[in-house]
JSON list of C-alpha atoms in Angstrom, two decimals:
[
{"chain": "A", "resi": 463, "resn": "MET", "atom": "CA", "xyz": [-0.52, 4.00, -81.11]},
{"chain": "A", "resi": 464, "resn": "VAL", "atom": "CA", "xyz": [2.43, 2.38, -79.33]},
{"chain": "A", "resi": 465, "resn": "ASP", "atom": "CA", "xyz": [1.95, -0.43, -76.84]},
{"chain": "A", "resi": 466, "resn": "SER", "atom": "CA", "xyz": [4.60, -1.10, -74.23]},
{"chain": "A", "resi": 467, "resn": "ASP", "atom": "CA", "xyz": [5.62, -4.36, -75.90]},
{"chain": "A", "resi": 468, "resn": "ASP", "atom": "CA", "xyz": [5.93, -2.87, -79.41]},
{"chain": "A", "resi": 469, "resn": "ALA", "atom": "CA", "xyz": [9.39, -2.50, -80.91]},
{"chain": "A", "resi": 470, "resn": "VAL", "atom": "CA", "xyz": [10.10, 1.10, -81.97]},
{"chain": "A", "resi": 471, "resn": "TYR", "atom": "CA", "xyz": [12.86, 2.04, -84.41]},
{"chain": "A", "resi": 472, "resn": "ARG", "atom": "CA", "xyz": [13.83, 5.61, -85.27]},
{"chain": "A", "resi": 473, "resn": "GLU", "atom": "CA", "xyz": [15.78, 6.90, -88.28]},
{"chain": "A", "resi": 474, "resn": "LEU", "atom": "CA", "xyz": [15.81, 3.46, -89.89]},
{"chain": "A", "resi": 475, "resn": "LYS", "atom": "CA", "xyz": [17.72, 3.24, -93.18]},
{"chain": "A", "resi": 476, "resn": "ALA", "atom": "CA", "xyz": [15.84, 1.13, -95.70]},
{"chain": "A", "resi": 477, "resn": "SER", "atom": "CA", "xyz": [15.73, 0.43, -99.42]},
{"chain": "A", "resi": 478, "resn": "VAL", "atom": "CA", "xyz": [13.83, -1.58, -101.99]},
{"chain": "A", "resi": 479, "resn": "GLU", "atom": "CA", "xyz": [14.92, -2.85, -105.39]},
{"chain": "A", "resi": 480, "resn": "LEU", "atom": "CA", "xyz": [12.69, -2.17, -108.37]},
{"chain": "A", "resi": 481, "resn": "ALA", "atom": "CA", "xyz": [13.03, -3.23, -112.00]},
{"chain": "A", "resi": 482, "resn": "HIS", "atom": "CA", "xyz": [14.36, 0.18, -113.08]},
{"chain": "A", "resi": 483, "resn": "GLY", "atom": "CA", "xyz": [16.48, 1.01, -110.04]},
{"chain": "A", "resi": 484, "resn": "SER", "atom": "CA", "xyz": [16.24, 1.18, -106.31]},
{"chain": "A", "resi": 485, "resn": "ILE", "atom": "CA", "xyz": [14.66, 3.55, -103.83]},
{"chain": "A", "resi": 486, "resn": "SER", "atom": "CA", "xyz": [16.25, 4.22, -100.47]},
{"chain": "A", "resi": 487, "resn": "GLY", "atom": "CA", "xyz": [15.35, 6.44, -97.59]},
{"chain": "A", "resi": 488, "resn": "ILE", "atom": "CA", "xyz": [15.28, 6.93, -93.87]},
{"chain": "A", "resi": 489, "resn": "VAL", "atom": "CA", "xyz": [12.07, 5.96, -92.09]},
{"chain": "A", "resi": 490, "resn": "ASP", "atom": "CA", "xyz": [11.47, 8.44, -89.26]},
{"chain": "A", "resi": 491, "resn": "CYS", "atom": "CA", "xyz": [9.71, 5.95, -87.01]},
{"chain": "A", "resi": 492, "resn": "LEU", "atom": "CA", "xyz": [8.77, 2.28, -87.42]},
{"chain": "A", "resi": 493, "resn": "VAL", "atom": "CA", "xyz": [6.54, 0.61, -84.83]},
{"chain": "A", "resi": 494, "resn": "LEU", "atom": "CA", "xyz": [6.44, -3.18, -85.00]},
{"chain": "A", "resi": 495, "resn": "GLY", "atom": "CA", "xyz": [3.38, -4.43, -83.17]},
{"chain": "A", "resi": 496, "resn": "ASP", "atom": "CA", "xyz": [2.01, -7.94, -82.82]},
{"chain": "A", "resi": 497, "resn": "GLU", "atom": "CA", "xyz": [-0.23, -7.63, -85.88]},
{"chain": "A", "resi": 498, "resn": "THR", "atom": "CA", "xyz": [1.08, -4.73, -87.96]},
{"chain": "A", "resi": 499, "resn": "ALA", "atom": "CA", "xyz": [4.08, -2.60, -88.84]},
{"chain": "A", "resi": 500, "resn": "THR", "atom": "CA", "xyz": [3.37, 1.13, -88.75]},
{"chain": "A", "resi": 501, "resn": "VAL", "atom": "CA", "xyz": [5.50, 3.77, -90.46]},
{"chain": "A", "resi": 502, "resn": "VAL", "atom": "CA", "xyz": [5.23, 7.30, -89.06]},
{"chain": "A", "resi": 503, "resn": "ASP", "atom": "CA", "xyz": [6.73, 10.08, -91.16]},
{"chain": "A", "resi": 504, "resn": "TYR", "atom": "CA", "xyz": [7.19, 13.40, -89.36]},
{"chain": "A", "resi": 505, "resn": "LYS", "atom": "CA", "xyz": [6.88, 16.65, -91.29]},
{"chain": "A", "resi": 506, "resn": "THR", "atom": "CA", "xyz": [8.40, 19.61, -89.48]},
{"chain": "A", "resi": 507, "resn": "GLY", "atom": "CA", "xyz": [7.85, 22.37, -92.04]},
{"chain": "A", "resi": 508, "resn": "ARG", "atom": "CA", "xyz": [5.13, 24.96, -92.01]},
{"chain": "A", "resi": 509, "resn": "VAL", "atom": "CA", "xyz": [1.75, 23.76, -93.18]},
{"chain": "A", "resi": 510, "resn": "ASP", "atom": "CA", "xyz": [-1.57, 25.52, -93.53]},
{"chain": "A", "resi": 511, "resn": "GLU", "atom": "CA", "xyz": [-4.33, 23.35, -92.09]},
{"chain": "A", "resi": 512, "resn": "SER", "atom": "CA", "xyz": [-6.51, 24.19, -95.10]},
{"chain": "A", "resi": 513, "resn": "LYS", "atom": "CA", "xyz": [-3.92, 22.51, -97.34]},
{"chain": "A", "resi": 514, "resn": "LEU", "atom": "CA", "xyz": [-3.48, 19.39, -95.22]},
{"chain": "A", "resi": 515, "resn": "GLU", "atom": "CA", "xyz": [-5.21, 17.11, -97.72]},
{"chain": "A", "resi": 516, "resn": "GLN", "atom": "CA", "xyz": [-3.11, 18.50, -100.57]},
{"chain": "A", "resi": 517, "resn": "LYS", "atom": "CA", "xyz": [0.11, 17.98, -98.58]},
{"chain": "A", "resi": 518, "resn": "THR", "atom": "CA", "xyz": [-0.97, 14.46, -97.70]},
{"chain": "A", "resi": 519, "resn": "GLU", "atom": "CA", "xyz": [-1.47, 13.61, -101.38]},
{"chain": "A", "resi": 520, "resn": "TYR", "atom": "CA", "xyz": [1.93, 15.14, -102.19]},
{"chain": "A", "resi": 521, "resn": "TYR", "atom": "CA", "xyz": [3.69, 12.81, -99.72]},
{"chain": "A", "resi": 522, "resn": "GLN", "atom": "CA", "xyz": [1.71, 9.69, -100.68]},
{"chain": "A", "resi": 523, "resn": "PRO", "atom": "CA", "xyz": [4.44, 8.26, -102.99]},
{"chain": "A", "resi": 524, "resn": "GLN", "atom": "CA", "xyz": [6.99, 8.63, -100.19]},
{"chain": "A", "resi": 525, "resn": "LEU", "atom": "CA", "xyz": [4.74, 6.75, -97.77]},
{"chain": "A", "resi": 526, "resn": "GLU", "atom": "CA", "xyz": [4.16, 4.04, -100.36]},
{"chain": "A", "resi": 527, "resn": "ALA", "atom": "CA", "xyz": [7.91, 3.67, -100.85]},
{"chain": "A", "resi": 528, "resn": "TYR", "atom": "CA", "xyz": [8.44, 3.36, -97.10]},
{"chain": "A", "resi": 529, "resn": "ALA", "atom": "CA", "xyz": [5.69, 0.72, -96.92]},
{"chain": "A", "resi": 530, "resn": "LEU", "atom": "CA", "xyz": [7.45, -1.29, -99.64]},
{"chain": "A", "resi": 531, "resn": "MET", "atom": "CA", "xyz": [10.81, -0.94, -97.89]},
{"chain": "A", "resi": 532, "resn": "VAL", "atom": "CA", "xyz": [9.37, -2.27, -94.63]},
{"chain": "A", "resi": 533, "resn": "ALA", "atom": "CA", "xyz": [7.47, -5.06, -96.40]},
{"chain": "A", "resi": 534, "resn": "ALA", "atom": "CA", "xyz": [10.77, -6.20, -97.92]},
{"chain": "A", "resi": 535, "resn": "PHE", "atom": "CA", "xyz": [12.01, -7.32, -94.49]},
{"chain": "A", "resi": 536, "resn": "ASP", "atom": "CA", "xyz": [8.83, -7.83, -92.44]},
{"chain": "A", "resi": 537, "resn": "ASP", "atom": "CA", "xyz": [5.77, -9.99, -93.18]},
{"chain": "A", "resi": 538, "resn": "ARG", "atom": "CA", "xyz": [3.25, -7.95, -91.18]},
{"chain": "A", "resi": 539, "resn": "PRO", "atom": "CA", "xyz": [0.76, -5.71, -92.99]},
{"chain": "A", "resi": 540, "resn": "VAL", "atom": "CA", "xyz": [2.19, -2.18, -93.16]},
{"chain": "A", "resi": 541, "resn": "THR", "atom": "CA", "xyz": [0.25, 1.00, -92.41]},
{"chain": "A", "resi": 542, "resn": "THR", "atom": "CA", "xyz": [1.60, 4.52, -92.80]},
{"chain": "A", "resi": 543, "resn": "SER", "atom": "CA", "xyz": [0.88, 7.85, -91.18]},
{"chain": "A", "resi": 544, "resn": "LEU", "atom": "CA", "xyz": [2.01, 11.45, -91.65]},
{"chain": "A", "resi": 545, "resn": "TYR", "atom": "CA", "xyz": [2.44, 13.60, -88.56]},
{"chain": "A", "resi": 546, "resn": "PHE", "atom": "CA", "xyz": [2.73, 17.36, -89.04]},
{"chain": "A", "resi": 547, "resn": "THR", "atom": "CA", "xyz": [4.58, 18.60, -85.95]},
{"chain": "A", "resi": 548, "resn": "GLU", "atom": "CA", "xyz": [3.80, 22.31, -86.32]},
{"chain": "A", "resi": 549, "resn": "ILE", "atom": "CA", "xyz": [0.06, 21.79, -86.01]},
{"chain": "A", "resi": 550, "resn": "GLU", "atom": "CA", "xyz": [0.30, 18.53, -84.07]},
{"chain": "A", "resi": 551, "resn": "ALA", "atom": "CA", "xyz": [-1.84, 16.78, -86.66]},
{"chain": "A", "resi": 552, "resn": "ASP", "atom": "CA", "xyz": [-1.76, 13.13, -87.59]},
{"chain": "A", "resi": 553, "resn": "THR", "atom": "CA", "xyz": [-3.33, 12.89, -91.01]},
{"chain": "A", "resi": 554, "resn": "GLY", "atom": "CA", "xyz": [-4.41, 9.36, -90.32]},
{"chain": "A", "resi": 555, "resn": "VAL", "atom": "CA", "xyz": [-3.28, 8.31, -93.78]},
{"chain": "A", "resi": 556, "resn": "GLU", "atom": "CA", "xyz": [-4.05, 4.65, -93.70]},
{"chain": "A", "resi": 557, "resn": "PHE", "atom": "CA", "xyz": [-2.25, 3.08, -96.57]},
{"chain": "A", "resi": 558, "resn": "SER", "atom": "CA", "xyz": [-2.22, -0.61, -95.83]},
{"chain": "A", "resi": 559, "resn": "ALA", "atom": "CA", "xyz": [-0.12, -3.16, -97.65]},
{"chain": "A", "resi": 560, "resn": "GLY", "atom": "CA", "xyz": [-0.43, -6.80, -96.77]},
{"chain": "A", "resi": 561, "resn": "SER", "atom": "CA", "xyz": [1.76, -9.55, -98.11]},
{"chain": "A", "resi": 562, "resn": "GLY", "atom": "CA", "xyz": [-1.14, -11.74, -99.20]},
{"chain": "A", "resi": 563, "resn": "ASP", "atom": "CA", "xyz": [-3.57, -9.29, -100.78]},
{"chain": "A", "resi": 564, "resn": "GLY", "atom": "CA", "xyz": [-1.72, -8.34, -103.97]},
{"chain": "A", "resi": 565, "resn": "SER", "atom": "CA", "xyz": [-1.38, -4.70, -102.95]},
{"chain": "A", "resi": 566, "resn": "LEU", "atom": "CA", "xyz": [2.40, -4.96, -102.57]},
{"chain": "A", "resi": 567, "resn": "GLY", "atom": "CA", "xyz": [2.83, -6.10, -106.15]},
{"chain": "A", "resi": 568, "resn": "GLU", "atom": "CA", "xyz": [0.60, -3.31, -107.40]},
{"chain": "A", "resi": 569, "resn": "LEU", "atom": "CA", "xyz": [2.46, -0.79, -105.27]},
{"chain": "A", "resi": 570, "resn": "LYS", "atom": "CA", "xyz": [5.84, -2.00, -106.48]},
{"chain": "A", "resi": 571, "resn": "SER", "atom": "CA", "xyz": [4.67, -1.74, -110.11]},
{"chain": "A", "resi": 572, "resn": "SER", "atom": "CA", "xyz": [3.32, 1.76, -109.52]},
{"chain": "A", "resi": 573, "resn": "LEU", "atom": "CA", "xyz": [6.53, 3.01, -107.89]},
{"chain": "A", "resi": 574, "resn": "ASP", "atom": "CA", "xyz": [8.65, 1.35, -110.57]},
{"chain": "A", "resi": 575, "resn": "ARG", "atom": "CA", "xyz": [6.59, 3.08, -113.28]},
{"chain": "A", "resi": 576, "resn": "ARG", "atom": "CA", "xyz": [7.07, 6.45, -111.55]},
{"chain": "A", "resi": 577, "resn": "LEU", "atom": "CA", "xyz": [10.81, 5.80, -111.24]},
{"chain": "A", "resi": 578, "resn": "ARG", "atom": "CA", "xyz": [11.06, 4.87, -114.92]},
{"chain": "A", "resi": 579, "resn": "GLU", "atom": "CA", "xyz": [9.12, 8.02, -115.92]},
{"chain": "A", "resi": 580, "resn": "GLU", "atom": "CA", "xyz": [11.41, 10.18, -113.78]},
{"chain": "A", "resi": 581, "resn": "ILE", "atom": "CA", "xyz": [14.53, 8.61, -115.30]},
{"chain": "A", "resi": 582, "resn": "GLU", "atom": "CA", "xyz": [13.13, 9.08, -118.82]},
{"chain": "A", "resi": 583, "resn": "ALA", "atom": "CA", "xyz": [12.28, 12.73, -118.08]},
{"chain": "A", "resi": 584, "resn": "GLN", "atom": "CA", "xyz": [15.80, 13.38, -116.79]},
{"chain": "A", "resi": 585, "resn": "ILE", "atom": "CA", "xyz": [17.36, 11.74, -119.84]},
{"chain": "A", "resi": 586, "resn": "LYS", "atom": "CA", "xyz": [15.10, 13.73, -122.16]},
{"chain": "A", "resi": 587, "resn": "ALA", "atom": "CA", "xyz": [15.97, 16.99, -120.38]},
{"chain": "A", "resi": 588, "resn": "GLU", "atom": "CA", "xyz": [19.68, 16.15, -120.57]},
{"chain": "A", "resi": 589, "resn": "PHE", "atom": "CA", "xyz": [19.73, 15.38, -124.29]},
{"chain": "A", "resi": 590, "resn": "ASP", "atom": "CA", "xyz": [16.91, 17.56, -125.69]},
{"chain": "A", "resi": 591, "resn": "MET", "atom": "CA", "xyz": [18.46, 20.90, -124.84]}
]
């Protein structure tokens, strides 16, 4: 996955602005290759191999947010991957976002919608006691 001439960054703080707020986080590992940027997110908790697909779906929004964060400062297409350390499994989640294919705009809209829904749910819970 990593070539000797790739730039590797660990624990990279990143953020992205959305219409209804911002999302920030710490990218575990970012590999900048000649053609692509690859985000690797390590999961150190216990995981049952039979629930790997379910766990992967659960973390999909986080991977999408990381892809957007990286795309905000780098023009290369971004791919993401989850690595579960306990079972030494790379899920091979291949979410790809390229700057010219429209997927970044769709992704940004999707994350912004989720953020807005979360904010609305918190406000409703706060005031509808």
